[in-house]
Backbone as numpy.savetxt, mean C-alpha at the origin, in Angstrom:
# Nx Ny Nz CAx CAy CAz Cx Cy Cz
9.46 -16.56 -2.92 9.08 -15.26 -2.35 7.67 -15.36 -1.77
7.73 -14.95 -0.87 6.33 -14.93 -0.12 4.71 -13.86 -1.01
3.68 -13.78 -0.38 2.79 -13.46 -0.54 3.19 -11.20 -0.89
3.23 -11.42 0.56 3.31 -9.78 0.48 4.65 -9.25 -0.30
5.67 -9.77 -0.15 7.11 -9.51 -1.02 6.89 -9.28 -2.36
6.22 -10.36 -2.65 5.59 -9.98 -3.97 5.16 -8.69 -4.84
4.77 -8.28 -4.16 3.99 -7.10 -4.29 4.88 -5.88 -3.67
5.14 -6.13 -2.42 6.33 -4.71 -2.25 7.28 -4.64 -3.06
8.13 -5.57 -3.36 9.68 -5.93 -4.40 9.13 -5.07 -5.60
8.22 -5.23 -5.91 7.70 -4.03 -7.25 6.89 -2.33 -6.52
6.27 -2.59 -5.42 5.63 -1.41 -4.87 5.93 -0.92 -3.38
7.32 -0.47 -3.36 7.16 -0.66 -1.80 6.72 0.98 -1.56
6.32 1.29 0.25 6.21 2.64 0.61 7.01 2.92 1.60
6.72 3.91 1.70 8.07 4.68 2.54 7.78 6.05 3.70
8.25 6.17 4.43 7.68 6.90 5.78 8.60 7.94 5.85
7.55 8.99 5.85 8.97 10.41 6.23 8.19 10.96 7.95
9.03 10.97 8.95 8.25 11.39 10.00 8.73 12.77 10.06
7.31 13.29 10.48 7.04 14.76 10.46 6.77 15.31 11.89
6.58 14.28 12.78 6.20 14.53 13.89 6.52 14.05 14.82
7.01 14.49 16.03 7.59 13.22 17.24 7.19 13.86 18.69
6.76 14.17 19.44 6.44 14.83 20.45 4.93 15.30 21.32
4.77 15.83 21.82 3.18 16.08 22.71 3.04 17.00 22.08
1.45 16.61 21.37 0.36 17.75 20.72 -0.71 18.15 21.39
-0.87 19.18 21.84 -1.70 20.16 22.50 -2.61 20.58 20.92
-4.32 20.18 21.39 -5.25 20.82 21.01 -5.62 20.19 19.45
-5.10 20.75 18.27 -5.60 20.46 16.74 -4.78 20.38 15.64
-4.83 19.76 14.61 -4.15 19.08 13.57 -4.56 19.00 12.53
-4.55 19.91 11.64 -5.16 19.56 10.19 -4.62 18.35 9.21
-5.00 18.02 8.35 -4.36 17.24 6.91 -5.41 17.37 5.86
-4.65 17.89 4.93 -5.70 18.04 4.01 -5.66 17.10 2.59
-6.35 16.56 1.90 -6.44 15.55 1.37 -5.93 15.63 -0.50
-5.08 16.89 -0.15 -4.42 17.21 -1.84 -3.17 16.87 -1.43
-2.42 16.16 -0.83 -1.28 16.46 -0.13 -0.88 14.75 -1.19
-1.10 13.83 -1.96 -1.17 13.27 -2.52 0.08 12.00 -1.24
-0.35 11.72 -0.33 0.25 10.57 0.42 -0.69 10.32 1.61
-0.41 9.35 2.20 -1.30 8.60 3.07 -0.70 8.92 4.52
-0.97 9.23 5.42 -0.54 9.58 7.18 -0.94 8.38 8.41
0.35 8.11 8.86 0.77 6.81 9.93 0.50 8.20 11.34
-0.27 7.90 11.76 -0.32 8.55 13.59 -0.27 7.26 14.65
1.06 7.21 15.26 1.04 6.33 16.71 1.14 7.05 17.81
-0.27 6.84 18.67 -0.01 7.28 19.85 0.77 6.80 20.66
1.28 7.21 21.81 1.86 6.45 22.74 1.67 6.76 24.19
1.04 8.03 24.24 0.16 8.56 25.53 -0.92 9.64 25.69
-1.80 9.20 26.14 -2.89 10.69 26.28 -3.98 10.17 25.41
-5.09 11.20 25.31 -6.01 10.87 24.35 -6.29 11.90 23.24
-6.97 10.63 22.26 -6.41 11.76 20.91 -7.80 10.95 19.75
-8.39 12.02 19.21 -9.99 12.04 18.66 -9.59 12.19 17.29
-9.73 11.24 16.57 -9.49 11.36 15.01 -10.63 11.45 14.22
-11.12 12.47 13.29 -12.16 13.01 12.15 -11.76 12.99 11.04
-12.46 12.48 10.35 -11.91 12.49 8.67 -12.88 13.43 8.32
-12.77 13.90 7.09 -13.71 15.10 5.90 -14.63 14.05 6.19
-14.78 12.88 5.75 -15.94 12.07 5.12 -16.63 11.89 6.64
-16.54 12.49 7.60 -17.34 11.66 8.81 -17.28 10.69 9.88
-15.86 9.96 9.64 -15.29 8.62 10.06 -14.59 9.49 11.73
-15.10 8.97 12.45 -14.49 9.32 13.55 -14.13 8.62 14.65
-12.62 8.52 15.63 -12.49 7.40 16.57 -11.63 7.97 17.57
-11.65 7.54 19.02 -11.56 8.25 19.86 -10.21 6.95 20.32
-9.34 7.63 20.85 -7.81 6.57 20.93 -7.24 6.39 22.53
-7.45 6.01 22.99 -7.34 6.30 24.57 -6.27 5.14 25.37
-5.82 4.81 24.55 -4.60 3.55 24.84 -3.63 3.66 23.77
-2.61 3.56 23.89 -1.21 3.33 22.72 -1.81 2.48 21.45
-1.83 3.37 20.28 -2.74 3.09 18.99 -1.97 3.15 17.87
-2.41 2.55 16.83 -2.35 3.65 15.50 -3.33 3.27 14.54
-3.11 4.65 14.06 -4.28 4.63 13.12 -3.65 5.01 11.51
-3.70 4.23 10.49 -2.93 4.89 9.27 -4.29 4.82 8.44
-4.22 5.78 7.72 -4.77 6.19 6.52 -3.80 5.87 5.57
-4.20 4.88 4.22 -3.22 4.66 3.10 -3.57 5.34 2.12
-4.46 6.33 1.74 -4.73 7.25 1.07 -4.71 8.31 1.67
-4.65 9.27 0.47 -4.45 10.52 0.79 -6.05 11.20 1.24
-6.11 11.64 2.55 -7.96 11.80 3.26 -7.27 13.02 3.92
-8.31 13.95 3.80 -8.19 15.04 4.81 -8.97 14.32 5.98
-7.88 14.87 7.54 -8.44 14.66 8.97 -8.07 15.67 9.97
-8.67 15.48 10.53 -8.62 16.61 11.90 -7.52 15.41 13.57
-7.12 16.02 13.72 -6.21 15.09 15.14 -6.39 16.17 16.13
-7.48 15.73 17.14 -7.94 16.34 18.23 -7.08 15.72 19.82
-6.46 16.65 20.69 -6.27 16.00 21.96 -6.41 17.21 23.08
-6.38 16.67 24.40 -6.59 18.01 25.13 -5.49 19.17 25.20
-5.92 19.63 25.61 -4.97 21.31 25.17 -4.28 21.31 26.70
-4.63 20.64 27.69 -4.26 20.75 29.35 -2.69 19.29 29.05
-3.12 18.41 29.01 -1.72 17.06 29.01 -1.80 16.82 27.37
-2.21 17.12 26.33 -1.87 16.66 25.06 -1.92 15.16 25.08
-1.00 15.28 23.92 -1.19 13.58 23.40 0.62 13.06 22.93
0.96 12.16 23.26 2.41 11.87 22.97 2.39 11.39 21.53
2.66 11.49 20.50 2.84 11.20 19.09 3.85 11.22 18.34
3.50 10.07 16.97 4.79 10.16 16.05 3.55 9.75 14.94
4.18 10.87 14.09 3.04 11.35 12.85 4.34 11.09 11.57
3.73 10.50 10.30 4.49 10.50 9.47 3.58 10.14 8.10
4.47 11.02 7.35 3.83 10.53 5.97 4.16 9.85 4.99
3.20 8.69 4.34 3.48 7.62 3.36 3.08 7.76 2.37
4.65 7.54 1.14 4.28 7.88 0.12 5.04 6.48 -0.82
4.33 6.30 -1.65 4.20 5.27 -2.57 5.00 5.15 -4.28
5.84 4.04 -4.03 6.66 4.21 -5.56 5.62 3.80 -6.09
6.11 5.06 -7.55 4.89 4.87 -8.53 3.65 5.75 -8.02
3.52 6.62 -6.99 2.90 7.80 -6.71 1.30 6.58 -6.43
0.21 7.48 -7.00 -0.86 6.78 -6.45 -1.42 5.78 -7.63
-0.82 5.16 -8.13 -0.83 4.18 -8.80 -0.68 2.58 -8.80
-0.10 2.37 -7.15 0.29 1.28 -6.49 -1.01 0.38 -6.80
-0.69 -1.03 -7.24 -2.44 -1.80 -6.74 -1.87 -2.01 -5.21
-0.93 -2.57 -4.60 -1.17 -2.18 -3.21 -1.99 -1.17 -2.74
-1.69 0.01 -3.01 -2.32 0.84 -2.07 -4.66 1.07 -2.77
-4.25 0.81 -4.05 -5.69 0.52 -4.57 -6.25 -0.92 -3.89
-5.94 -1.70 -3.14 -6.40 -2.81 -2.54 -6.96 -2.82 -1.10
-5.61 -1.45 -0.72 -5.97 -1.13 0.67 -7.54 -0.28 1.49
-8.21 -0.33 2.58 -9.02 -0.18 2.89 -8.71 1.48 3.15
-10.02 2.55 3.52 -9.99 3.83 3.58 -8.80 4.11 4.98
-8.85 3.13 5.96 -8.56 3.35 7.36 -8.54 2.22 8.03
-7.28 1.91 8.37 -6.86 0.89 9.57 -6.48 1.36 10.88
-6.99 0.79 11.81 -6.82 1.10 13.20 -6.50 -0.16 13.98
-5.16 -0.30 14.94 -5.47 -1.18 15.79 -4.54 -0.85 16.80
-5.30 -1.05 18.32 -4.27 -0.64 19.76 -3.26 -1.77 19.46
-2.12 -1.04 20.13 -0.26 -1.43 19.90 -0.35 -2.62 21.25
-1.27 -2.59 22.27 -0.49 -2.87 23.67 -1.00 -4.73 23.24
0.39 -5.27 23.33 -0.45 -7.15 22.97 -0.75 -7.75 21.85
-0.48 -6.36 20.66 0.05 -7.03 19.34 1.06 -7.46 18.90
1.70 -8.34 19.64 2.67 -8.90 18.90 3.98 -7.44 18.42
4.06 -8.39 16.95 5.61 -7.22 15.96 4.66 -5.88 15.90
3.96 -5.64 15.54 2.81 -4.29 16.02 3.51 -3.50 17.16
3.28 -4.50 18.69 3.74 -3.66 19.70 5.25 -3.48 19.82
5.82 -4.10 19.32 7.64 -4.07 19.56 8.15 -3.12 19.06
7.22 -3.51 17.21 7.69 -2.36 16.53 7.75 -1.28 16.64
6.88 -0.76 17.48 6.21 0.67 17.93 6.83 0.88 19.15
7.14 0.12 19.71 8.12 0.44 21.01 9.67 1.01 20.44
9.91 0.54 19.31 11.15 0.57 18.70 11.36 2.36 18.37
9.85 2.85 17.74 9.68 3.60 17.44 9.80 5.07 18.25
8.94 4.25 19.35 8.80 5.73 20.15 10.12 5.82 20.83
11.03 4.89 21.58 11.97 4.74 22.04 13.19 5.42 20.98
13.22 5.42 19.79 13.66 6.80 19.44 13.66 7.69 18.80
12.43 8.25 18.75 11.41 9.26 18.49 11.56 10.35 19.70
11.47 9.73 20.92 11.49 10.43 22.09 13.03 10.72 23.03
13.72 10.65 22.33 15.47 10.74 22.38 16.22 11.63 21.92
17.05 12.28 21.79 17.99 13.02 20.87 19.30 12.39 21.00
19.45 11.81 19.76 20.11 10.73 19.58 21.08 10.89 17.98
22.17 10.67 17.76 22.29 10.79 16.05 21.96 9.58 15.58
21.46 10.63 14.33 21.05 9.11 13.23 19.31 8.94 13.59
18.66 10.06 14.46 17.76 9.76 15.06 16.32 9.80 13.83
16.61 10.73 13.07 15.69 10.97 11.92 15.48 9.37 10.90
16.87 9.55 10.58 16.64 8.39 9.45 16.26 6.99 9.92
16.48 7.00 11.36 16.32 5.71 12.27 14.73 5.43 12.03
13.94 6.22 12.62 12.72 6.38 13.02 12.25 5.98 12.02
12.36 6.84 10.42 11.76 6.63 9.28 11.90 5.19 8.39
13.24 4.44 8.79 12.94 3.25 8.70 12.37 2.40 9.58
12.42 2.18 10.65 11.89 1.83 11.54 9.65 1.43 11.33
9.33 2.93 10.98 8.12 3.02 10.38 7.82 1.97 8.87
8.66 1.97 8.23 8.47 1.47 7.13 8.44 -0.34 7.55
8.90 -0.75 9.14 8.91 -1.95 9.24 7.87 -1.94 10.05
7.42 -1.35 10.55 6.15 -1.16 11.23 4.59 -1.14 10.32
5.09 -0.34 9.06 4.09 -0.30 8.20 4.12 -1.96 7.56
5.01 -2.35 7.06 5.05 -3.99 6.79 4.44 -4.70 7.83
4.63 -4.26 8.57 3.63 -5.35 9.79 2.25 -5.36 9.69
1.95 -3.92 9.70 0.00 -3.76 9.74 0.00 -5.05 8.54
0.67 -4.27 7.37 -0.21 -5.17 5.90 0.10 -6.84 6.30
1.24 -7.09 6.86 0.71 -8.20 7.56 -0.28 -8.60 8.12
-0.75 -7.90 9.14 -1.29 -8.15 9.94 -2.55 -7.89 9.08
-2.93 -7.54 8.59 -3.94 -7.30 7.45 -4.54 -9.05 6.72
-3.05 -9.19 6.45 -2.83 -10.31 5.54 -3.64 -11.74 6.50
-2.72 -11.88 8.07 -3.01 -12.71 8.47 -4.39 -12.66 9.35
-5.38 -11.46 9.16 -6.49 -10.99 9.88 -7.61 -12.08 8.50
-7.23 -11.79 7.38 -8.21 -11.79 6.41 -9.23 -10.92 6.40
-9.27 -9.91 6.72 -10.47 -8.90 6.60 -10.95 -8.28 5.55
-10.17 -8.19 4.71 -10.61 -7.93 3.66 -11.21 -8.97 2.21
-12.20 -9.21 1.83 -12.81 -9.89 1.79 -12.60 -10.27 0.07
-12.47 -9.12 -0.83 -12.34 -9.11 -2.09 -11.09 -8.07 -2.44
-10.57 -8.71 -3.63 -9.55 -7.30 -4.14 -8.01 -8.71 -3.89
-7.34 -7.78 -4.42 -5.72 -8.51 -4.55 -5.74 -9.03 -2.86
-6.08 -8.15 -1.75 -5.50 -8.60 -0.45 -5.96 -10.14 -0.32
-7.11 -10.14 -0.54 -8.04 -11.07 -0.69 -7.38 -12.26 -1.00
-6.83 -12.03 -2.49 -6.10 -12.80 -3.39 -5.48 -13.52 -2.61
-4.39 -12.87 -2.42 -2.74 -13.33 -1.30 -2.96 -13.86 -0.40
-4.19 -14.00 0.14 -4.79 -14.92 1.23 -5.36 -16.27 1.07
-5.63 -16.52 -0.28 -6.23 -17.33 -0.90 -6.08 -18.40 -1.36
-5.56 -19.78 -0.49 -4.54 -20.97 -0.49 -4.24 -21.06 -2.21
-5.44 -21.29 -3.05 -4.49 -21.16 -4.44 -4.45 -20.32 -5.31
-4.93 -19.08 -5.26 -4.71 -17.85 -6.15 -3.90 -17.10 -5.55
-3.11 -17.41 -4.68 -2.19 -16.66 -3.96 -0.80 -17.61 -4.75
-0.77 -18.51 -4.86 0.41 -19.40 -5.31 0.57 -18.33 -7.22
-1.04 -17.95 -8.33 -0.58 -17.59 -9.69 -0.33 -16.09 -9.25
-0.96 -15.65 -7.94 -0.35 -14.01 -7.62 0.96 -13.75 -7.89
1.42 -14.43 -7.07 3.01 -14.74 -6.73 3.78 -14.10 -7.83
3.37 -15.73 -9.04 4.07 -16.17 -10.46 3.79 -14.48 -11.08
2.49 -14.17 -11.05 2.64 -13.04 -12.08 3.19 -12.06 -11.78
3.75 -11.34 -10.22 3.61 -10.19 -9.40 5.55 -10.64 -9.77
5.82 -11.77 -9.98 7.47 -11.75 -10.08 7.94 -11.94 -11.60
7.20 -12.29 -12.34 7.32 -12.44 -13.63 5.93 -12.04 -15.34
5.79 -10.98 -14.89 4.67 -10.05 -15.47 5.35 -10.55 -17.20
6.19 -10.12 -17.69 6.73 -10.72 -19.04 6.56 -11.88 -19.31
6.12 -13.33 -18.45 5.54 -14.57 -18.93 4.56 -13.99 -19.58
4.19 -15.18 -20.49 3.02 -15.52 -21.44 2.32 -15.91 -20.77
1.37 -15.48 -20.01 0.31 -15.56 -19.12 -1.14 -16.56 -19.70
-1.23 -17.72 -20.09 -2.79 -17.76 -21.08 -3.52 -18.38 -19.58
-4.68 -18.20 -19.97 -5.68 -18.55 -18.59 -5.34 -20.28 -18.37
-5.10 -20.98 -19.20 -4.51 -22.66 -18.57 -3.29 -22.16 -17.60
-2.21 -21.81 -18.00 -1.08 -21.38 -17.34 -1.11 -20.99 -16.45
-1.98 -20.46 -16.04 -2.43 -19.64 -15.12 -3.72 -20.41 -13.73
-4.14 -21.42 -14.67 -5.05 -22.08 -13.72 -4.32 -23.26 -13.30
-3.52 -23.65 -14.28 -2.40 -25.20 -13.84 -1.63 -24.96 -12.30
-1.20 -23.39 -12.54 -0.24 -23.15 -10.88 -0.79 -23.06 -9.83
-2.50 -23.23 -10.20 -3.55 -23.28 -8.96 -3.98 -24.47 -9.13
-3.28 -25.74 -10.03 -4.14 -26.90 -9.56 -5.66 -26.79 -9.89
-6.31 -25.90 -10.70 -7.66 -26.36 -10.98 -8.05 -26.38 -12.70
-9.50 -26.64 -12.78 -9.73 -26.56 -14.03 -9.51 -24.86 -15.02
-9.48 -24.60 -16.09 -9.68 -23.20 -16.53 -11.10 -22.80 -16.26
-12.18 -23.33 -15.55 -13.98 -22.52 -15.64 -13.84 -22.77 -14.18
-13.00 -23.33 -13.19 -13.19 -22.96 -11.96 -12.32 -22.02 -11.38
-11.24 -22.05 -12.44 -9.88 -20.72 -11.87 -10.29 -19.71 -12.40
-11.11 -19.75 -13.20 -11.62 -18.15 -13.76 -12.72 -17.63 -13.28
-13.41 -18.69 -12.05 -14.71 -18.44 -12.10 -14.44 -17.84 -10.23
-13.32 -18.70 -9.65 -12.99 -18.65 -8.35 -12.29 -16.71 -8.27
-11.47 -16.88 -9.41 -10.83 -15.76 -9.23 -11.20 -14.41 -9.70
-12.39 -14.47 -10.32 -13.89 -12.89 -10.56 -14.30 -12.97 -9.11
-14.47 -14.01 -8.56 -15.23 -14.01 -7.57 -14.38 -13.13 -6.40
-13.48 -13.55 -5.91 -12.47 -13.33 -5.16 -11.96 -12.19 -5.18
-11.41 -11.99 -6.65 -10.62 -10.43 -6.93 -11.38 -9.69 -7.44
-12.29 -10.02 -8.07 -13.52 -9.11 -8.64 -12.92 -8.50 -10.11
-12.57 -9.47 -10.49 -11.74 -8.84 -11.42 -11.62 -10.60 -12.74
-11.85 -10.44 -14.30 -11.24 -11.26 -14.71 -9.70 -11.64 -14.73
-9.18 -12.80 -14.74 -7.66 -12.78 -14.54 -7.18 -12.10 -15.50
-7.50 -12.08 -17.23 -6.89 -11.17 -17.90 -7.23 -9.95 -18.05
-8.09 -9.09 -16.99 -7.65 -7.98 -16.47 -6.94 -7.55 -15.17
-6.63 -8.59 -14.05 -5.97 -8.30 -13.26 -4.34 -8.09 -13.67
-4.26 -9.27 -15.20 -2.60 -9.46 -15.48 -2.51 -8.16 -15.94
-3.18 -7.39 -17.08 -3.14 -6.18 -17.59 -2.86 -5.43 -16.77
-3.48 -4.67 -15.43 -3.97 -3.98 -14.92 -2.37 -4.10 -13.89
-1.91 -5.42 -13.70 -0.88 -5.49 -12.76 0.96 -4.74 -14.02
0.53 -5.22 -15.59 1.34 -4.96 -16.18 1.57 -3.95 -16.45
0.34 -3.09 -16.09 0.31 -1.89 -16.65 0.87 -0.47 -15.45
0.67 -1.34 -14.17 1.31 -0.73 -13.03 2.47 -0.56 -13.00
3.07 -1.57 -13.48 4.71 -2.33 -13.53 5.54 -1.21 -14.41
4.42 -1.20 -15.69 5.06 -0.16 -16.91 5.03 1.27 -16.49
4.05 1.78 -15.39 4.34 2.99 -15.34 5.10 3.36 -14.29
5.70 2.17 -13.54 6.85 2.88 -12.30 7.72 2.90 -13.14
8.27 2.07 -14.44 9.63 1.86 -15.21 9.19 3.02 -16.11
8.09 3.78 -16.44 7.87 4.73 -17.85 8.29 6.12 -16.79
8.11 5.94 -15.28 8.36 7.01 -14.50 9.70 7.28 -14.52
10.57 6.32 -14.23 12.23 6.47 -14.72 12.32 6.69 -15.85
11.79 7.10 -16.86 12.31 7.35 -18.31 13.28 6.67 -18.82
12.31 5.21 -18.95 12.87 3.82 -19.37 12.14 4.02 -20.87
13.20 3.98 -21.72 13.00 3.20 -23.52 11.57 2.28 -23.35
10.18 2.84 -24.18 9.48 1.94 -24.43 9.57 0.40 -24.31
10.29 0.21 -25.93 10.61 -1.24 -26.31 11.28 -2.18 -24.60
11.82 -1.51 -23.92 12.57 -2.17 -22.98 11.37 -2.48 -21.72
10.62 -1.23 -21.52 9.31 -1.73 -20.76 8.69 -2.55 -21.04
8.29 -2.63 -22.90 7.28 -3.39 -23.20 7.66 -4.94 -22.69
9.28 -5.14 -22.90 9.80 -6.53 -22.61 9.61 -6.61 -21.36
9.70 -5.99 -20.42 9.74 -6.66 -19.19 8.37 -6.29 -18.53
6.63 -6.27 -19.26 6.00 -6.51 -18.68 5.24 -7.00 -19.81
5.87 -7.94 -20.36 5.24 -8.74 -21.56 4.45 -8.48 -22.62
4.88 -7.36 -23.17 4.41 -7.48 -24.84 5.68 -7.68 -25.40
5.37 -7.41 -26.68 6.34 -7.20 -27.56 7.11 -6.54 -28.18
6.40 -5.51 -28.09 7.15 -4.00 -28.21 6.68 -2.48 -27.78
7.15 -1.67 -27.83 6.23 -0.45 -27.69 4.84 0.13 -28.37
4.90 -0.29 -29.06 3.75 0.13 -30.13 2.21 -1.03 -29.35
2.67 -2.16 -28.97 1.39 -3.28 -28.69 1.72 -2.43 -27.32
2.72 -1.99 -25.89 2.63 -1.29 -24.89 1.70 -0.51 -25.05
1.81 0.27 -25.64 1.32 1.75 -25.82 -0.25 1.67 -26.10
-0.82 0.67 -27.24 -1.81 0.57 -27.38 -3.29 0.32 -26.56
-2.57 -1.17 -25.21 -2.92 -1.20 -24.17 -3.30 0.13 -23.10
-1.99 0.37 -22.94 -1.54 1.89 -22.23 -3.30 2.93 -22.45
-3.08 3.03 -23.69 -4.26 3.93 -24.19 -5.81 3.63 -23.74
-5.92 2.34 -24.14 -7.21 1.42 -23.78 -7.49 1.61 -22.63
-6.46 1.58 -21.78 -6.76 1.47 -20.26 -6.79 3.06 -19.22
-6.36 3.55 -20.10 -5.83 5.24 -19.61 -6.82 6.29 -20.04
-6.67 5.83 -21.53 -7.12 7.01 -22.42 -6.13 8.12 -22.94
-4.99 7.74 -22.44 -3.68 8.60 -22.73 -2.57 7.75 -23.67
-1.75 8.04 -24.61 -0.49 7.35 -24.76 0.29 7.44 -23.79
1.57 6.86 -23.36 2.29 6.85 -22.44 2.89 8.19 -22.30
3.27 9.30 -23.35 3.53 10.06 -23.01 2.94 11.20 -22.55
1.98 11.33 -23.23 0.84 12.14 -22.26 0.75 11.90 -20.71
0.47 10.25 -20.42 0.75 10.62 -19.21 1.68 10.68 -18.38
2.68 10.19 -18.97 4.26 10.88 -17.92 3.97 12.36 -18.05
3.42 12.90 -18.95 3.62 14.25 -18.89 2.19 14.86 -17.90
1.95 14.57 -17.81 0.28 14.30 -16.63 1.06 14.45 -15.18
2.24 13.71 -14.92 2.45 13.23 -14.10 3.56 14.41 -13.44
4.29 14.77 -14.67 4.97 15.89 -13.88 4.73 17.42 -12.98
């Protein structure tokens, strides 16, 4: 399994489009709305503001996704508008994803000469801008292969410098990513863990604080503990979570759970509803 699979096969996201057509003038989003917003232009010009100040002006076939949930303003002229397909991304396991905790505030990049970027988005608007059956559910997958592309394209940019993305980029901490992101219930000990990278244990532990910013036996925690709360979200049997993200039972789950939360597990499923 590849780098990014890894990580979706346990966290993937998903696109509901809300929008398909020419917007005249203003656009709110407000930032309780607990999902992240995909805007592709495809004609006209169109002025994006976040709450925090972040502002960018789009004047060629674009997109711009926010993977968190940010209040923004979507400005275009009120005389020719702006041609758009607006949609919102929301995350198994709600905002708890380390995907989406890895991801940057705001990605932007023009469509025209990117590659699966531009196709994809051609795919998109082509029927977005149709009345067509099947046209809804089309689009919304469609986005979701479009959204796999950015984090590609993310992936093969390297821009991000520290954090899991980082990781997956990382000729050999991308090889124990892998191992743990597909098999979280191994017995993880830091040799085990430095052997599948080929190095010593004081340079795999020392490479991978550096890199992920993180010790490895808190990234394994921190990844197990993600794992346990998409399966504690289905109202999966303790003991059966605890097995498949490597403890031993519910009681050593739970204890973790707490350490890291401040909640028992049921408190916070119940947090959550």
């Amino acid at each position: 399994m590849d780098v990014l699979s890894s990580v979706l096969s346990h966290f993937s996201l998903n696109a509901n489009v809300f929008f398909s057509g020419n917007m005249c003038g203003t656009s709110d989003f407000s930032d309780d709305q607990g999902v992240g917003h995909l805007h592709l232009l495809r004609s006209g010009t169109l002025k994006v503001r976040s709450n925090s100040g972040f502002e960018v002006v789009l004047s060629t076939p674009s997109v711009i996704f926010f993977p968190h949930s940010t209040g923004h303003c979507l400005f275009s002229d009120k005389g020719d508008g702006a041609d758009l397909v607006c949609a919102q991304i929301s995350y198994q396991s709600g905002g708890h994803s380390p995907l989406l905790q890895a991801l940057p505030f705001c990605l932007n990049y023009e469509l025209t000469g990117n590659g699966l970027l531009a196709q994809s988005a051609f795919w998109i608007f082509d029927e977005a801008f149709k009345d067509a059956s099947g046209k809804d559910l089309i689009i919304d997958r469609l986005c979701d292969v479009f959204l796999i592309s950015v984090l590609r394209k993310v992936l093969e940019e390297g821009a991000i410098k520290t954090g899991m993305m980082a990781g997956l980029t990382h000729p050999q901490l991308a090889k124990v990513l892998i191992k743990i992101h597909q098999t979280p219930e191994q017995r993880w000990s830091l040799s085990a863990m430095a052997e599948k990278c080929g190095m010593s244990r004081s340079k795999f532990a020392d490479t991978f604080k550096r890199v992920i910013e993180q010790t490895p036996a808190d990234y394994l925690a921190d990844w197990r503990l993600s794992v346990a709360k998409k399966l504690i979200l289905k109202n999966q049997n303790m003991d059966l979570v605890a097995n498949q993200v490597g403890y031993e039972n519910g009681s050593a789950l739970a204890r973790v759970f707490r350490k890291k939360t401040g909640q028992a597990p049921k408190e916070w499923l119940l947090s959550q509803q």
